[in-house]
Amino acid sequence: MTKHIVLTGILVSLLFSCSDFLDYNENSDYDQDKLFNTTWSNTDFVTGIYAYLPGSVNDVDGALRSAGCDEAEYVWPTSAIHRFCDGSWSAIRTVDDKWAHYYKAIRACNDYLEHGVGKDWKEFEYQKDYAQMMRKYQNLEWEVKALRAYYYFELVKRYNRIPLITKVLTEEEANQQVPVDYQTIIDFIVKECDEVTEDGKLPVIYDANYDNETGRVSKIFALALKARALLYAASPLNNPDADADPSKWIEAAKAAKRIIDSAGEWNLSLVSFDRLLGADNYKEPEMILVKRLGNTNELERLNFPIGLEGGKSGNCPTQNLVDAYDMKVGQVPDASNPYSGRDPRLAYTVLYQGGNTAYGQQVDILPNGLNGLPQEGATKTGYYLSKFVNISVSLTANNTTTARHSMPLFRYAEVLLIYAEAMNEAYGPDGVTEELNLSARDAINMVRGRSGLDIAPLTSQDVPTKDTFRLALRKERMAELAFEDHRFWDIRRWKIGPETIAIKRVSIQKEEGGTFSYNYTVTTDRVWEDKMYFYPIPQSEIYKNPNLIQNPGWE
């Protein structure tokens, strides 16, 4: 029977209740020999490290991080997510502060790598499953190194210059650490990913030798993390020579191409878009790593339209996002029915007027409609969230149900888009080399050509130049990866913050004869300052460690 690493609320609460395993403050005094002297305690310890993975449906005070950029607006004004948009955050009044969270995770990784590895478990040597047990145990070391690299990536993309810590420190030592620059962290991530993907280390898949477990980090994950990290390092925010020197783009392309070239061998492929959203999406061959949330209705409670029992609205997609979806082949835009003939990914991502919502109903966003203004909590953008929301869930008082949810952290479509972006920046839309023999255009068209979309490939007539392809690539990432925590960071690494503060909305009126009219407006109340490309380092951390250097503009 297949086993799964499922970080449900029950398991996570169990792990966090074990202070010996996860309470890593600087004064921890647990017995290391006792902690790591059994095989199961090592496995449990590493499983606890997985609990730090991102992938929440409630990133910032009830909202997704998508509502902190031009993907969405969050309905309720008291949420801290609005600080991203009104400029009211600071080193003291932080938002999405993950400094302590990820350094706690890294300390757990360092602890395991210092005290949990290198054992031979000779007392089990004559058991028939000893070889398998040792294979699984040895693999924990590579999993932890891969996870530590991921957690460093989550830190560096937020905070820029951070300390690089690879051993367990005392409190005094921790508060004397000196930060290193962005590229040093990227180099460390790449080195770790290269190490754990050497032959004989992380497996490509978890077959019978690993009890068929899913949910653990694999060789493909480490390669994908390397490609993502190199893409960020090549991007304008972190690479002032991005236009003049293609070398960093080429390294990112090579990292992604390593996965693309082995996709067939590794059973990695694109699937129809609807299969990415179902309860069993973690089984799909497109998924590289997902955060298994178990049976829950949190996403539905936070995002079902107001007016439905149990719904409180929440993250409402913008017209900016809707505009990222093209027409299907042979279709032309229809102003009187703007959602007809569109890229099917739109309907899977955005709930628009007349679309199916929970309890067998259609959403009614018209003025005074069941889900429309001026009702408190109704969408202001003209849309509700559809992606990953399970409309079969019931939130009624006498019949509350849940459904299995898994949030993608890495999937194959992103790898193809990493490659397409890097190749375009290095060689233009159609340039190739002997090693990088897939063009940027061919890579992006693999994503657009996935089963069931029926949208046109990007031709040389559509996007003939590097500049036009760049815009098309950014639009494609917005459409394909919506609400998967990419757009917020893409805006930063591309340094396009000022271009994204105008938020588009639509209001719909029903006219005589049953037709609809659509009125499009643009908000002007969001602000952008270039200091926002990186988060402020929490002032509380600088008080503890004066060697830390605050990011420019946040001093």
Coordinates of C-alpha atoms in Angstrom, one line a residue:
M1 CA 0.0 0.0 0.0
T2 CA 1.3 3.4 -0.9
K3 CA 2.3 5.6 2.1
H4 CA 2.1 9.4 2.1
I5 CA 3.7 12.1 4.0
V6 CA 0.6 14.0 4.8
L7 CA 1.1 17.1 7.0
T8 CA -2.4 17.4 8.2
G9 CA -3.5 19.5 11.1
I10 CA -3.4 16.4 13.4
L11 CA 0.2 15.4 12.4
V12 CA 1.5 19.0 12.5
S13 CA 0.0 19.6 15.9
L14 CA 1.5 16.3 17.1
L15 CA 4.9 17.3 15.8
F16 CA 4.8 20.8 17.3
S17 CA 3.6 19.4 20.6
C18 CA 6.9 17.5 20.9
S19 CA 9.1 20.2 22.3
D20 CA 12.2 17.9 22.1
F21 CA 11.7 17.7 18.3
L22 CA 10.7 21.2 17.2
D23 CA 11.1 23.7 20.0
Y24 CA 14.4 25.0 18.7
N25 CA 15.2 28.2 20.6
E26 CA 18.7 29.0 21.5
N27 CA 18.4 27.5 25.0
S28 CA 17.3 24.0 23.9
D29 CA 18.8 21.4 26.3
Y30 CA 17.3 18.1 25.1
D31 CA 19.4 14.9 25.2
Q32 CA 20.8 14.5 21.7
D33 CA 21.8 10.9 22.2
K34 CA 18.4 10.0 23.3
L35 CA 16.7 11.9 20.5
F36 CA 18.6 10.3 17.6
N37 CA 19.3 6.8 19.0
T38 CA 16.4 5.1 17.2
T39 CA 15.5 4.8 13.6
W40 CA 11.9 6.0 14.1
S41 CA 13.1 9.1 16.0
N42 CA 15.3 10.2 13.1
T43 CA 12.4 9.7 10.7
D44 CA 10.0 11.6 12.9
F45 CA 12.5 14.4 13.4
V46 CA 12.9 14.8 9.6
T47 CA 9.2 14.7 9.1
G48 CA 9.0 17.6 11.5
I49 CA 11.3 19.6 9.3
Y50 CA 8.8 19.2 6.4
A51 CA 6.2 21.0 8.6
Y52 CA 8.0 24.3 7.7
L53 CA 7.2 24.0 4.0
P54 CA 5.2 26.9 2.5
G55 CA 1.9 26.3 0.8
S56 CA -0.6 27.7 3.2
V57 CA -4.1 28.8 2.1
N58 CA -3.8 31.6 4.6
D59 CA -0.5 33.3 3.9
V60 CA -1.0 36.6 5.6
D61 CA -3.7 37.3 8.1
G62 CA -6.5 35.4 6.3
A63 CA -5.3 36.3 2.8
L64 CA -3.1 34.8 0.1
R65 CA 0.0 36.7 -0.8
S66 CA -1.6 37.1 -4.2
A67 CA -3.7 39.9 -2.7
G68 CA -0.5 41.8 -2.0
C69 CA 0.1 42.2 -5.7
D70 CA -2.0 42.7 -8.9
E71 CA -3.4 39.1 -8.9
A72 CA -6.1 39.8 -6.3
E73 CA -7.7 42.2 -3.9
Y74 CA -8.6 41.0 -0.4
V75 CA -12.1 42.0 0.6
W76 CA -11.7 42.6 4.4
P77 CA -9.9 45.9 5.2
T78 CA -8.5 44.9 8.6
S79 CA -6.2 42.2 7.2
A80 CA -2.4 42.9 7.4
I81 CA -2.2 42.0 3.7
H82 CA -3.2 45.6 2.8
R83 CA 0.1 46.9 4.2
F84 CA 1.8 45.6 1.1
C85 CA -0.4 47.9 -0.9
D86 CA -0.7 51.0 1.2
G87 CA 2.9 51.3 2.3
S88 CA 2.2 51.1 6.0
W89 CA 4.6 48.2 6.7
S90 CA 8.0 48.7 8.2
A91 CA 10.8 46.9 10.1
I92 CA 8.8 47.3 13.2
R93 CA 5.3 46.7 11.7
T94 CA 6.2 43.8 9.5
V95 CA 4.1 41.7 7.1
D96 CA 4.7 38.0 6.3
D97 CA 7.6 38.0 8.6
K98 CA 9.3 34.6 8.1
W99 CA 12.7 35.3 9.5
A100 CA 12.4 33.3 12.7
H101 CA 10.2 30.7 11.0
Y102 CA 12.8 29.7 8.4
Y103 CA 15.8 30.1 10.7
K104 CA 14.1 27.7 13.1
A105 CA 13.7 25.3 10.2
I106 CA 17.3 25.7 9.2
R107 CA 18.4 25.1 12.8
A108 CA 16.5 21.9 12.8
C109 CA 18.2 20.9 9.6
N110 CA 21.6 21.7 11.0
D111 CA 20.8 19.8 14.2
Y112 CA 19.9 16.7 12.2
L113 CA 23.0 17.0 10.0
E114 CA 25.2 17.3 13.0
H115 CA 23.7 14.6 15.2
G116 CA 21.4 12.4 13.2
V117 CA 23.6 11.2 10.3
G118 CA 26.4 8.6 9.9
K119 CA 24.9 5.8 12.0
D120 CA 25.2 2.1 10.9
W121 CA 22.4 0.6 13.0
K122 CA 24.4 -2.6 13.3
E123 CA 21.9 -4.0 15.8
F124 CA 19.5 -4.5 12.9
E125 CA 22.2 -5.9 10.5
Y126 CA 20.7 -9.4 10.3
Q127 CA 17.1 -8.4 9.7
K128 CA 15.9 -9.1 6.2
D129 CA 14.9 -5.5 5.6
Y130 CA 18.2 -4.0 6.9
A131 CA 19.4 -2.8 3.4
Q132 CA 16.1 -1.1 2.8
M133 CA 16.1 0.5 6.2
M134 CA 19.6 1.8 5.7
R135 CA 18.7 3.2 2.2
K136 CA 15.8 5.1 3.7
Y137 CA 17.8 6.3 6.7
Q138 CA 20.7 7.5 4.5
N139 CA 18.3 9.3 2.3
L140 CA 17.1 11.4 5.2
E141 CA 20.4 13.3 5.1
W142 CA 19.9 14.3 1.5
E143 CA 16.3 15.3 2.1
V144 CA 17.4 17.5 4.9
K145 CA 20.0 19.2 2.8
A146 CA 17.5 19.8 0.0
L147 CA 15.0 21.2 2.5
R148 CA 17.6 23.5 4.1
A149 CA 18.5 24.8 0.6
Y150 CA 14.8 25.5 0.0
Y151 CA 14.4 27.3 3.3
Y152 CA 17.4 29.5 2.5
F153 CA 15.8 30.4 -0.9
E154 CA 12.6 31.4 0.9
L155 CA 14.7 33.7 3.2
V156 CA 16.9 35.2 0.5
K157 CA 14.1 36.2 -1.8
R158 CA 12.5 38.1 1.0
Y159 CA 15.5 39.6 2.9
N160 CA 18.4 39.7 0.5
R161 CA 21.5 39.8 2.7
I162 CA 21.2 37.1 5.4
P163 CA 23.5 35.0 7.6
L164 CA 24.5 31.7 6.1
I165 CA 24.5 29.2 9.1
T166 CA 25.4 25.6 8.6
K167 CA 25.8 24.4 12.2
V168 CA 23.9 24.6 15.4
L169 CA 24.8 27.8 17.3
T170 CA 24.6 28.9 20.8
E171 CA 22.4 32.0 21.5
E172 CA 25.6 34.1 21.8
E173 CA 26.9 32.8 18.5
A174 CA 23.6 33.3 16.7
N175 CA 23.5 36.9 17.7
Q176 CA 27.0 37.6 16.2
Q177 CA 26.4 36.2 12.7
V178 CA 27.3 38.5 9.8
P179 CA 25.1 38.5 6.7
V180 CA 26.4 37.5 3.3
D181 CA 25.3 38.8 -0.1
Y182 CA 22.5 37.4 -2.2
Q183 CA 24.8 35.6 -4.7
T184 CA 26.6 33.7 -1.9
I185 CA 23.3 32.3 -0.7
I186 CA 22.4 31.3 -4.3
D187 CA 25.8 29.6 -4.7
F188 CA 25.2 27.7 -1.5
I189 CA 21.7 26.5 -2.7
V190 CA 23.2 25.4 -6.0
K191 CA 26.0 23.5 -4.3
E192 CA 23.6 21.7 -2.0
C193 CA 21.3 20.8 -4.9
D194 CA 24.2 19.5 -6.9
E195 CA 25.4 17.4 -4.0
V196 CA 22.0 15.8 -3.2
T197 CA 21.4 15.0 -6.9
E198 CA 24.6 13.0 -7.4
D199 CA 24.0 9.3 -8.3
G200 CA 23.1 7.2 -5.3
K201 CA 21.6 10.0 -3.3
L202 CA 18.1 11.5 -3.7
P203 CA 15.8 9.2 -5.7
V204 CA 13.9 10.4 -8.7
I205 CA 10.8 8.7 -7.3
Y206 CA 10.0 6.9 -4.1
D207 CA 9.5 3.4 -5.3
A208 CA 9.2 0.2 -3.3
N209 CA 12.8 0.7 -1.9
Y210 CA 11.3 3.7 -0.1
D211 CA 7.9 2.2 0.7
N212 CA 6.4 4.1 -2.2
E213 CA 6.2 7.3 0.0
T214 CA 5.0 10.4 -1.7
G215 CA 5.4 14.0 -0.5
R216 CA 9.1 13.8 0.2
V217 CA 11.6 15.9 -1.7
S218 CA 13.2 14.1 -4.7
K219 CA 16.0 14.5 -7.1
I220 CA 13.7 16.3 -9.5
F221 CA 12.7 18.7 -6.7
A222 CA 16.4 19.6 -6.0
L223 CA 17.0 20.2 -9.7
A224 CA 13.9 22.3 -10.0
L225 CA 14.9 24.4 -6.9
K226 CA 18.3 24.9 -8.5
A227 CA 16.7 26.2 -11.7
R228 CA 14.4 28.5 -9.8
A229 CA 17.2 29.9 -7.7
L230 CA 19.4 30.5 -10.7
L231 CA 16.5 32.2 -12.5
Y232 CA 16.0 34.6 -9.6
A233 CA 19.7 35.3 -9.5
A234 CA 19.8 36.1 -13.2
S235 CA 16.8 38.5 -13.0
P236 CA 17.2 42.3 -13.0
L237 CA 16.7 42.8 -9.3
N238 CA 19.6 40.6 -8.4
N239 CA 21.7 40.9 -11.6
P240 CA 22.5 44.5 -12.7
D241 CA 24.1 43.1 -15.8
A242 CA 21.0 41.1 -16.8
D243 CA 20.8 42.7 -20.2
A244 CA 24.5 42.9 -21.0
D245 CA 25.8 39.6 -19.7
P246 CA 23.8 36.4 -20.5
S247 CA 25.9 34.0 -18.4
K248 CA 23.5 33.8 -15.5
W249 CA 20.5 33.3 -17.8
I250 CA 22.4 30.5 -19.5
E251 CA 23.1 28.8 -16.2
A252 CA 19.4 28.9 -15.4
A253 CA 18.5 27.5 -18.8
K254 CA 20.9 24.7 -18.3
A255 CA 19.5 23.8 -15.0
A256 CA 15.9 23.6 -16.4
K257 CA 17.1 21.7 -19.5
R258 CA 18.5 19.0 -17.3
I259 CA 15.0 18.2 -16.1
I260 CA 13.4 18.6 -19.6
D261 CA 15.9 16.2 -21.2
S262 CA 15.0 13.5 -18.6
A263 CA 11.3 14.2 -18.3
G264 CA 10.3 11.1 -20.3
E265 CA 12.7 8.8 -18.3
W266 CA 11.4 10.3 -15.1
N267 CA 7.7 10.1 -16.0
L268 CA 7.4 13.8 -15.8
S269 CA 4.8 15.4 -18.1
L270 CA 2.2 18.1 -18.5
V271 CA -1.4 17.1 -17.8
S272 CA -4.8 18.7 -18.6
F273 CA -5.2 21.7 -16.4
D274 CA -8.3 20.4 -14.5
R275 CA -6.2 17.5 -13.2
L276 CA -4.0 19.9 -11.4
L277 CA -6.9 21.1 -9.2
G278 CA -8.5 17.9 -8.1
A279 CA -8.2 16.1 -4.7
D280 CA -5.7 13.7 -6.1
N281 CA -3.5 16.2 -7.9
Y282 CA -0.4 15.2 -5.9
K283 CA -0.4 12.0 -7.9
E284 CA -0.2 13.7 -11.3
P285 CA 3.0 13.3 -13.3
E286 CA 3.3 17.1 -13.6
M287 CA 3.7 17.6 -9.9
I288 CA 7.3 17.8 -8.5
L289 CA 6.5 18.8 -4.9
V290 CA 3.1 19.6 -3.3
K291 CA 2.2 20.6 0.2
R292 CA -0.3 18.0 1.4
L293 CA -2.9 19.8 3.5
G294 CA -5.2 16.8 4.1
N295 CA -8.9 17.1 4.6
T296 CA -9.9 20.7 5.2
N297 CA -12.4 23.4 4.3
E298 CA -10.2 26.4 5.2
L299 CA -9.8 27.5 1.6
E300 CA -13.5 27.4 1.0
R301 CA -14.4 29.2 4.3
L302 CA -12.0 31.9 3.3
N303 CA -13.1 32.3 -0.3
F304 CA -16.6 31.1 -1.0
P305 CA -18.6 34.1 -2.2
I306 CA -20.4 36.2 0.4
G307 CA -24.1 35.4 0.3
L308 CA -23.4 31.6 0.4
E309 CA -23.8 29.9 3.8
G310 CA -20.4 29.7 5.4
G311 CA -18.7 31.9 2.8
K312 CA -16.9 35.1 3.7
S313 CA -15.3 36.1 0.3
G314 CA -11.6 36.8 0.6
N315 CA -9.1 36.8 -2.3
C316 CA -10.9 38.3 -5.3
P317 CA -9.1 38.0 -8.6
T318 CA -8.5 41.2 -10.5
Q319 CA -9.3 42.2 -14.1
N320 CA -5.5 42.4 -14.5
L321 CA -5.4 38.7 -14.0
V322 CA -8.4 38.0 -16.3
D323 CA -6.7 40.0 -19.1
A324 CA -3.8 37.5 -19.0
Y325 CA -5.9 34.8 -20.5
D326 CA -6.0 34.6 -24.3
M327 CA -8.8 33.6 -26.7
K328 CA -9.0 30.0 -27.9
V329 CA -8.1 29.2 -31.5
G330 CA -10.6 30.7 -34.0
Q331 CA -12.3 32.8 -31.3
V332 CA -12.4 36.6 -31.2
P333 CA -13.2 38.9 -28.2
D334 CA -16.9 39.6 -27.7
A335 CA -17.5 42.8 -25.6
S336 CA -21.0 41.6 -24.8
N337 CA -19.7 38.3 -23.5
P338 CA -16.1 38.8 -22.5
Y339 CA -15.7 35.3 -21.0
S340 CA -16.8 33.3 -24.1
G341 CA -14.2 31.5 -26.1
R342 CA -11.4 32.2 -23.6
D343 CA -8.4 30.1 -22.5
P344 CA -10.0 27.4 -20.3
R345 CA -7.6 28.1 -17.5
L346 CA -9.6 31.3 -16.9
A347 CA -12.7 29.4 -15.7
Y348 CA -10.6 27.1 -13.6
T349 CA -8.9 30.1 -11.9
V350 CA -11.6 32.8 -11.7
L351 CA -15.2 32.6 -10.8
Y352 CA -17.1 35.2 -12.9
Q353 CA -20.7 36.1 -13.4
G354 CA -22.9 33.1 -14.1
G355 CA -20.1 30.6 -13.2
N356 CA -20.8 27.6 -11.0
T357 CA -20.3 28.0 -7.3
A358 CA -21.2 25.9 -4.2
Y359 CA -24.6 24.4 -3.4
G360 CA -25.4 24.0 -7.1
Q361 CA -25.7 27.7 -7.6
Q362 CA -24.4 30.2 -10.1
V363 CA -22.6 33.2 -8.8
D364 CA -24.5 36.5 -9.0
I365 CA -22.2 39.5 -8.8
L366 CA -24.8 42.0 -10.2
P367 CA -25.6 45.0 -8.0
N368 CA -27.9 43.8 -5.2
G369 CA -27.3 40.2 -6.4
L370 CA -26.8 37.4 -3.9
N371 CA -23.0 37.8 -4.1
G372 CA -22.8 41.4 -5.3
L373 CA -22.4 44.9 -3.9
P374 CA -23.4 46.8 -1.8
Q375 CA -23.4 43.7 0.4
E376 CA -20.6 43.9 2.9
G377 CA -17.8 41.5 1.9
A378 CA -18.9 41.4 -1.7
T379 CA -16.1 41.4 -4.3
K380 CA -15.1 44.9 -5.6
T381 CA -13.2 43.4 -8.5
G382 CA -16.2 41.7 -10.1
Y383 CA -14.7 38.2 -9.5
Y384 CA -14.3 35.5 -6.9
L385 CA -11.6 32.8 -6.5
S386 CA -12.0 29.5 -8.3
K387 CA -8.6 27.9 -8.4
F388 CA -8.1 25.1 -5.8
V389 CA -11.6 25.9 -4.3
N390 CA -13.7 22.7 -4.1
I391 CA -17.3 23.7 -4.7
S392 CA -18.5 20.2 -3.5
V393 CA -17.5 21.3 0.1
S394 CA -20.5 22.2 2.3
L395 CA -20.2 24.8 5.0
T396 CA -23.8 24.6 6.1
A397 CA -24.4 24.4 9.8
N398 CA -25.8 20.9 9.8
N399 CA -23.8 19.4 7.0
T400 CA -20.3 20.7 7.1
T401 CA -17.8 18.7 5.0
T402 CA -14.2 18.8 4.0
A403 CA -12.1 17.8 1.0
R404 CA -8.5 16.8 0.4
H405 CA -6.3 19.7 -0.7
S406 CA -2.7 19.8 -2.0
M407 CA -1.0 23.0 -3.0
P408 CA 1.7 22.8 -5.7
L409 CA 5.1 24.1 -4.7
F410 CA 6.9 22.9 -7.9
R411 CA 5.5 21.5 -11.1
Y412 CA 6.8 20.8 -14.6
A413 CA 5.1 23.7 -16.3
E414 CA 7.1 26.1 -14.2
V415 CA 10.3 24.4 -15.3
L416 CA 9.4 24.9 -18.9
L417 CA 8.6 28.6 -18.2
I418 CA 11.9 29.0 -16.4
Y419 CA 13.7 27.6 -19.4
A420 CA 11.7 29.8 -21.8
E421 CA 12.5 33.0 -19.9
A422 CA 16.1 32.2 -19.5
M423 CA 16.6 31.2 -23.1
N424 CA 14.8 34.3 -24.4
E425 CA 17.0 36.6 -22.3
A426 CA 20.2 34.8 -23.4
Y427 CA 19.4 34.0 -27.1
G428 CA 16.1 35.5 -28.0
P429 CA 12.8 33.7 -28.8
D430 CA 14.3 31.2 -31.4
G431 CA 18.0 31.0 -30.6
V432 CA 19.5 27.6 -29.6
T433 CA 22.8 26.0 -29.0
E434 CA 24.1 22.5 -29.3
E435 CA 23.4 21.8 -25.6
L436 CA 20.3 24.1 -25.3
N437 CA 18.6 22.9 -28.4
L438 CA 15.0 23.7 -27.4
S439 CA 14.1 27.3 -28.2
A440 CA 12.3 29.7 -25.8
R441 CA 9.3 29.7 -28.2
D442 CA 9.1 25.9 -28.3
A443 CA 9.3 25.7 -24.5
I444 CA 6.5 28.2 -23.9
N445 CA 4.4 26.6 -26.6
M446 CA 4.7 23.2 -24.8
V447 CA 2.8 24.8 -21.8
R448 CA 0.3 26.5 -24.1
G449 CA -0.2 23.3 -26.0
R450 CA -1.1 21.2 -23.0
S451 CA -4.2 18.9 -23.5
G452 CA -7.5 20.7 -23.4
L453 CA -6.5 24.3 -23.8
D454 CA -6.8 24.9 -27.5
I455 CA -5.0 28.2 -27.4
A456 CA -2.8 29.3 -30.3
P457 CA 1.0 28.8 -30.1
L458 CA 3.1 32.0 -30.0
T459 CA 4.5 32.5 -33.5
S460 CA 7.3 34.7 -34.8
Q461 CA 4.6 37.0 -36.2
D462 CA 3.0 37.4 -32.7
V463 CA 6.2 37.9 -30.7
P464 CA 9.1 38.5 -33.1
T465 CA 11.7 40.0 -30.7
K466 CA 13.2 39.4 -27.3
D467 CA 11.2 42.3 -25.8
T468 CA 7.9 41.2 -27.2
F469 CA 8.5 37.6 -26.1
R470 CA 9.5 38.8 -22.6
L471 CA 6.1 40.5 -22.2
A472 CA 4.3 37.3 -23.5
L473 CA 6.3 35.1 -21.1
R474 CA 5.3 37.3 -18.2
K475 CA 1.7 37.2 -19.2
E476 CA 1.9 33.4 -19.6
R477 CA 3.4 33.0 -16.1
M478 CA 0.6 35.1 -14.7
A479 CA -2.1 32.9 -16.4
E480 CA -0.5 29.5 -15.8
L481 CA 0.8 30.0 -12.3
A482 CA -1.9 32.2 -10.8
F483 CA -2.5 31.8 -7.0
E484 CA 0.6 29.5 -6.7
D485 CA 2.7 32.2 -5.1
H486 CA 4.7 33.3 -8.1
R487 CA 3.4 36.6 -9.3
F488 CA 4.2 38.5 -6.0
W489 CA 7.8 37.4 -6.4
D490 CA 8.0 37.8 -10.2
I491 CA 7.1 41.5 -9.8
R492 CA 10.0 41.9 -7.5
R493 CA 12.7 40.0 -9.4
W494 CA 11.7 41.7 -12.7
K495 CA 11.6 45.2 -10.9
I496 CA 8.3 46.1 -12.3
G497 CA 6.6 47.2 -9.1
P498 CA 5.4 50.7 -10.4
E499 CA 3.7 49.0 -13.4
T500 CA 1.5 46.8 -11.2
I501 CA -0.2 49.2 -8.8
A502 CA -3.1 50.1 -11.0
I503 CA -5.8 47.5 -10.2
K504 CA -8.5 46.9 -12.7
R505 CA -12.0 46.0 -11.8
V506 CA -15.3 45.3 -13.6
S507 CA -18.9 46.0 -12.6
I508 CA -21.7 44.3 -14.5
Q509 CA -25.2 45.6 -15.2
K510 CA -28.1 43.7 -16.6
E511 CA -29.8 45.6 -19.4
E512 CA -33.3 45.4 -20.8
G513 CA -33.7 42.3 -22.9
G514 CA -31.4 40.2 -20.6
T515 CA -28.0 41.4 -22.0
F516 CA -25.2 42.6 -19.8
S517 CA -23.0 45.6 -20.0
Y518 CA -19.5 45.7 -18.5
N519 CA -17.9 48.8 -17.0
Y520 CA -14.2 48.7 -16.4
T521 CA -12.4 50.9 -13.9
V522 CA -8.9 51.3 -12.5
T523 CA -8.0 52.0 -8.9
T524 CA -5.3 54.5 -8.0
D525 CA -5.0 53.9 -4.2
R526 CA -2.1 51.5 -4.1
V527 CA 1.5 52.7 -3.6
W528 CA 4.9 51.4 -4.5
E529 CA 8.3 52.3 -3.2
D530 CA 11.4 50.6 -4.6
K531 CA 12.5 49.6 -1.1
M532 CA 9.6 47.1 -1.3
Y533 CA 11.6 44.9 -3.7
F534 CA 12.9 43.3 -0.5
Y535 CA 11.3 42.9 2.9
P536 CA 12.7 44.9 5.8
I537 CA 14.7 42.8 8.2
P538 CA 12.6 42.7 11.4
Q539 CA 13.9 45.4 13.8
S540 CA 13.7 42.9 16.6
E541 CA 16.3 40.8 14.9
I542 CA 18.6 43.8 14.5
Y543 CA 18.3 44.6 18.1
K544 CA 19.5 41.1 18.9
N545 CA 22.2 41.1 16.3
P546 CA 23.6 44.5 15.3
N547 CA 25.8 42.9 12.6
L548 CA 22.7 42.6 10.5
I549 CA 22.4 45.2 7.7
Q550 CA 18.9 46.7 7.1
N551 CA 17.8 46.7 3.4
P552 CA 17.9 50.1 1.7
G553 CA 15.0 52.4 2.4
W554 CA 13.9 50.5 5.5
E555 CA 16.4 52.1 7.9

